Amino acid sequence: MADIVLSPVLQVIFDRLASPILQALGDRWDLKITSRITASLINGTSSSEESRRPSEDQKAWDKLKPLFMGGICGSKIIITTRNKKVAFATTSPTYPYYLKELDEDDCWKLFNHQAFPQGEEIKYQNLVPIGKEITKKCGGVPLA
Protein backbone atom coordinates (compact mmCIF):
# COMPACT_ATOMS: atom_id res chain seq x y z
CA MET A 1 0.00 0.00 0.00
CA ALA A 2 1.33 3.47 -0.86
CA ASP A 3 2.29 5.90 1.87
CA ILE A 4 0.42 9.19 2.09
CA VAL A 5 2.57 12.28 2.57
CA LEU A 6 0.79 15.31 4.01
CA SER A 7 1.95 18.91 4.15
CA PRO A 8 2.56 20.16 7.71
CA VAL A 9 -0.77 22.02 7.73
CA LEU A 10 -2.69 18.97 6.48
CA GLN A 11 -0.89 16.79 9.01
CA VAL A 12 -2.09 19.04 11.85
CA ILE A 13 -5.64 18.93 10.49
CA PHE A 14 -5.47 15.15 10.19
CA ASP A 15 -4.02 14.74 13.69
CA ARG A 16 -6.67 16.93 15.28
CA LEU A 17 -9.73 15.86 13.28
CA ALA A 18 -9.50 12.70 11.23
CA SER A 19 -7.28 10.65 13.49
CA PRO A 20 -9.57 10.91 16.57
CA ILE A 21 -12.59 10.13 14.40
CA LEU A 22 -10.95 7.02 12.99
CA GLN A 23 -9.85 5.93 16.48
CA ALA A 24 -13.36 6.46 17.84
CA LEU A 25 -14.81 4.36 15.06
CA GLY A 26 -12.39 1.53 15.73
CA ASP A 27 -13.79 -1.82 14.65
CA ARG A 28 -17.29 -0.43 14.13
CA TRP A 29 -16.41 1.06 10.76
CA ASP A 30 -15.75 -1.14 7.77
CA LEU A 31 -13.51 0.28 5.04
CA LYS A 32 -15.36 -1.82 2.45
CA ILE A 33 -18.61 -0.10 3.38
CA THR A 34 -16.91 3.30 3.12
CA SER A 35 -15.57 2.45 -0.33
CA ARG A 36 -18.95 1.20 -1.48
CA ILE A 37 -20.76 4.30 -0.21
CA THR A 38 -18.25 6.56 -1.92
CA ALA A 39 -18.34 4.65 -5.19
CA SER A 40 -22.12 4.49 -5.30
CA LEU A 41 -22.44 8.21 -4.56
CA ILE A 42 -19.83 9.22 -7.13
CA ASN A 43 -20.94 6.84 -9.87
CA GLY A 44 -24.64 7.07 -9.11
CA THR A 45 -24.88 3.31 -9.43
CA SER A 46 -25.32 0.36 -7.16
CA SER A 47 -24.11 -3.18 -7.54
CA SER A 48 -26.40 -6.18 -7.18
CA GLU A 49 -24.94 -6.72 -3.69
CA GLU A 50 -25.98 -3.19 -2.72
CA SER A 51 -29.42 -3.77 -4.18
CA ARG A 52 -29.92 -6.76 -1.88
CA ARG A 53 -29.02 -4.63 1.14
CA PRO A 54 -30.48 -1.20 0.41
CA SER A 55 -30.30 0.01 4.01
CA GLU A 56 -26.63 -0.94 4.55
CA ASP A 57 -25.28 2.40 3.29
CA GLN A 58 -27.71 4.36 5.44
CA LYS A 59 -26.70 2.32 8.49
CA ALA A 60 -23.05 3.04 7.75
CA TRP A 61 -23.71 6.77 7.37
CA ASP A 62 -25.75 6.74 10.60
CA LYS A 63 -22.67 5.36 12.42
CA LEU A 64 -20.38 8.02 10.98
CA LYS A 65 -22.67 11.05 11.22
CA PRO A 66 -22.57 11.49 15.05
CA LEU A 67 -18.81 11.94 14.91
CA PHE A 68 -19.34 15.11 12.88
CA MET A 69 -21.91 16.45 15.33
CA GLY A 70 -19.58 16.86 18.31
CA GLY A 71 -17.59 19.81 17.00
CA ILE A 72 -17.05 23.14 18.66
CA CYS A 73 -20.19 25.29 18.78
CA GLY A 74 -20.54 27.07 15.47
CA SER A 75 -18.21 24.76 13.55
CA LYS A 76 -19.37 23.70 10.10
CA ILE A 77 -18.59 21.03 7.56
CA ILE A 78 -18.69 22.10 3.94
CA ILE A 79 -19.07 19.43 1.29
CA THR A 80 -18.11 20.38 -2.23
CA THR A 81 -19.12 18.22 -5.15
CA ARG A 82 -20.43 18.33 -8.69
CA ASN A 83 -22.66 15.34 -7.97
CA LYS A 84 -26.08 16.21 -6.51
CA LYS A 85 -26.44 12.71 -5.04
CA VAL A 86 -23.37 13.30 -2.88
CA ALA A 87 -24.71 16.65 -1.72
CA PHE A 88 -28.08 15.23 -0.71
CA ALA A 89 -26.70 11.99 0.79
CA THR A 90 -25.64 13.80 3.94
CA THR A 91 -29.29 14.55 4.80
CA SER A 92 -28.27 18.05 5.78
CA PRO A 93 -31.11 20.35 6.82
CA THR A 94 -29.80 23.00 4.43
CA TYR A 95 -30.06 23.02 0.68
CA PRO A 96 -27.07 23.02 -1.65
CA TYR A 97 -25.66 26.31 -2.83
CA TYR A 98 -24.95 26.08 -6.53
CA LEU A 99 -21.86 27.96 -7.63
CA LYS A 100 -21.67 29.52 -11.05
CA GLU A 101 -18.79 28.69 -13.34
CA LEU A 102 -16.02 31.24 -13.67
CA ASP A 103 -15.58 33.10 -16.94
CA GLU A 104 -12.49 32.19 -18.95
CA ASP A 105 -10.40 35.13 -17.66
CA ASP A 106 -11.18 34.54 -13.97
CA CYS A 107 -10.69 30.80 -14.44
CA TRP A 108 -7.19 31.44 -15.81
CA LYS A 109 -6.34 33.90 -13.01
CA LEU A 110 -7.27 31.38 -10.33
CA PHE A 111 -5.45 28.52 -12.07
CA ASN A 112 -2.38 30.72 -12.61
CA HIS A 113 -2.36 31.75 -8.96
CA GLN A 114 -2.45 28.11 -7.81
CA ALA A 115 -0.14 26.62 -10.44
CA PHE A 116 2.78 29.04 -10.41
CA PRO A 117 4.79 30.42 -7.48
CA GLN A 118 3.77 33.97 -6.55
CA GLY A 119 5.83 36.52 -8.47
CA GLU A 120 7.62 33.86 -10.55
CA GLU A 121 5.09 33.43 -13.35
CA ILE A 122 7.55 34.95 -15.84
CA LYS A 123 9.89 31.96 -15.33
CA TYR A 124 7.18 29.62 -16.59
CA GLN A 125 5.98 31.46 -19.70
CA ASN A 126 6.49 28.30 -21.76
CA LEU A 127 3.78 26.61 -19.65
CA VAL A 128 1.19 29.39 -20.05
CA PRO A 129 -0.34 27.99 -23.28
CA ILE A 130 -0.66 24.56 -21.67
CA GLY A 131 -2.25 26.08 -18.56
CA LYS A 132 -4.72 28.06 -20.64
CA GLU A 133 -5.64 24.92 -22.56
CA ILE A 134 -6.23 23.11 -19.28
CA THR A 135 -8.48 25.90 -17.98
CA LYS A 136 -10.56 25.77 -21.17
CA LYS A 137 -11.18 22.07 -20.49
CA CYS A 138 -12.11 22.76 -16.84
CA GLY A 139 -15.46 24.22 -17.82
CA GLY A 140 -15.17 27.20 -15.47
CA VAL A 141 -14.10 25.11 -12.46
CA PRO A 142 -10.27 25.28 -12.47
CA LEU A 143 -9.68 23.66 -9.08
CA ALA A 144 -11.90 20.61 -9.62
PDB file of N, CA and C in Angstrom, residues 68-78:
ATOM      1  N   PHE A  68     -19.429  13.753  13.420  1.00  0.00           N
ATOM      2  CA  PHE A  68     -19.338  15.106  12.884  1.00  0.00           C
ATOM      3  C   PHE A  68     -20.169  16.091  13.692  1.00  0.00           C
ATOM      4  N   MET A  69     -21.004  15.593  14.576  1.00  0.00           N
ATOM      5  CA  MET A  69     -21.912  16.455  15.333  1.00  0.00           C
ATOM      6  C   MET A  69     -21.295  16.983  16.623  1.00  0.00           C
ATOM      7  N   GLY A  70     -20.156  16.477  17.032  1.00  0.00           N
ATOM      8  CA  GLY A  70     -19.576  16.862  18.310  1.00  0.00           C
ATOM      9  C   GLY A  70     -18.552  17.971  18.220  1.00  0.00           C
ATOM     10  N   GLY A  71     -18.569  18.749  17.157  1.00  0.00           N
ATOM     11  CA  GLY A  71     -17.587  19.811  16.996  1.00  0.00           C
ATOM     12  C   GLY A  71     -17.842  20.988  17.909  1.00  0.00           C
ATOM     13  N   ILE A  72     -16.932  21.917  17.876  1.00  0.00           N
ATOM     14  CA  ILE A  72     -17.054  23.140  18.657  1.00  0.00           C
ATOM     15  C   ILE A  72     -18.282  23.897  18.184  1.00  0.00           C
ATOM     16  N   CYS A  73     -18.983  24.533  19.108  1.00  0.00           N
ATOM     17  CA  CYS A  73     -20.195  25.285  18.783  1.00  0.00           C
ATOM     18  C   CYS A  73     -19.911  26.272  17.648  1.00  0.00           C
ATOM     19  N   GLY A  74     -20.704  26.191  16.627  1.00  0.00           N
ATOM     20  CA  GLY A  74     -20.543  27.072  15.474  1.00  0.00           C
ATOM     21  C   GLY A  74     -19.690  26.493  14.365  1.00  0.00           C
ATOM     22  N   SER A  75     -19.037  25.356  14.603  1.00  0.00           N
ATOM     23  CA  SER A  75     -18.212  24.762  13.553  1.00  0.00           C
ATOM     24  C   SER A  75     -19.111  24.191  12.462  1.00  0.00           C
ATOM     25  N   LYS A  76     -18.605  24.153  11.261  1.00  0.00           N
ATOM     26  CA  LYS A  76     -19.371  23.704  10.103  1.00  0.00           C
ATOM     27  C   LYS A  76     -18.541  22.727   9.282  1.00  0.00           C
ATOM     28  N   ILE A  77     -19.232  21.895   8.544  1.00  0.00           N
ATOM     29  CA  ILE A  77     -18.592  21.027   7.562  1.00  0.00           C
ATOM     30  C   ILE A  77     -19.150  21.423   6.208  1.00  0.00           C
ATOM     31  N   ILE A  78     -18.265  21.720   5.288  1.00  0.00           N
ATOM     32  CA  ILE A  78     -18.687  22.096   3.945  1.00  0.00           C
ATOM     33  C   ILE A  78     -18.321  20.960   3.002  1.00  0.00           C
TER      34      ILE A  78
END
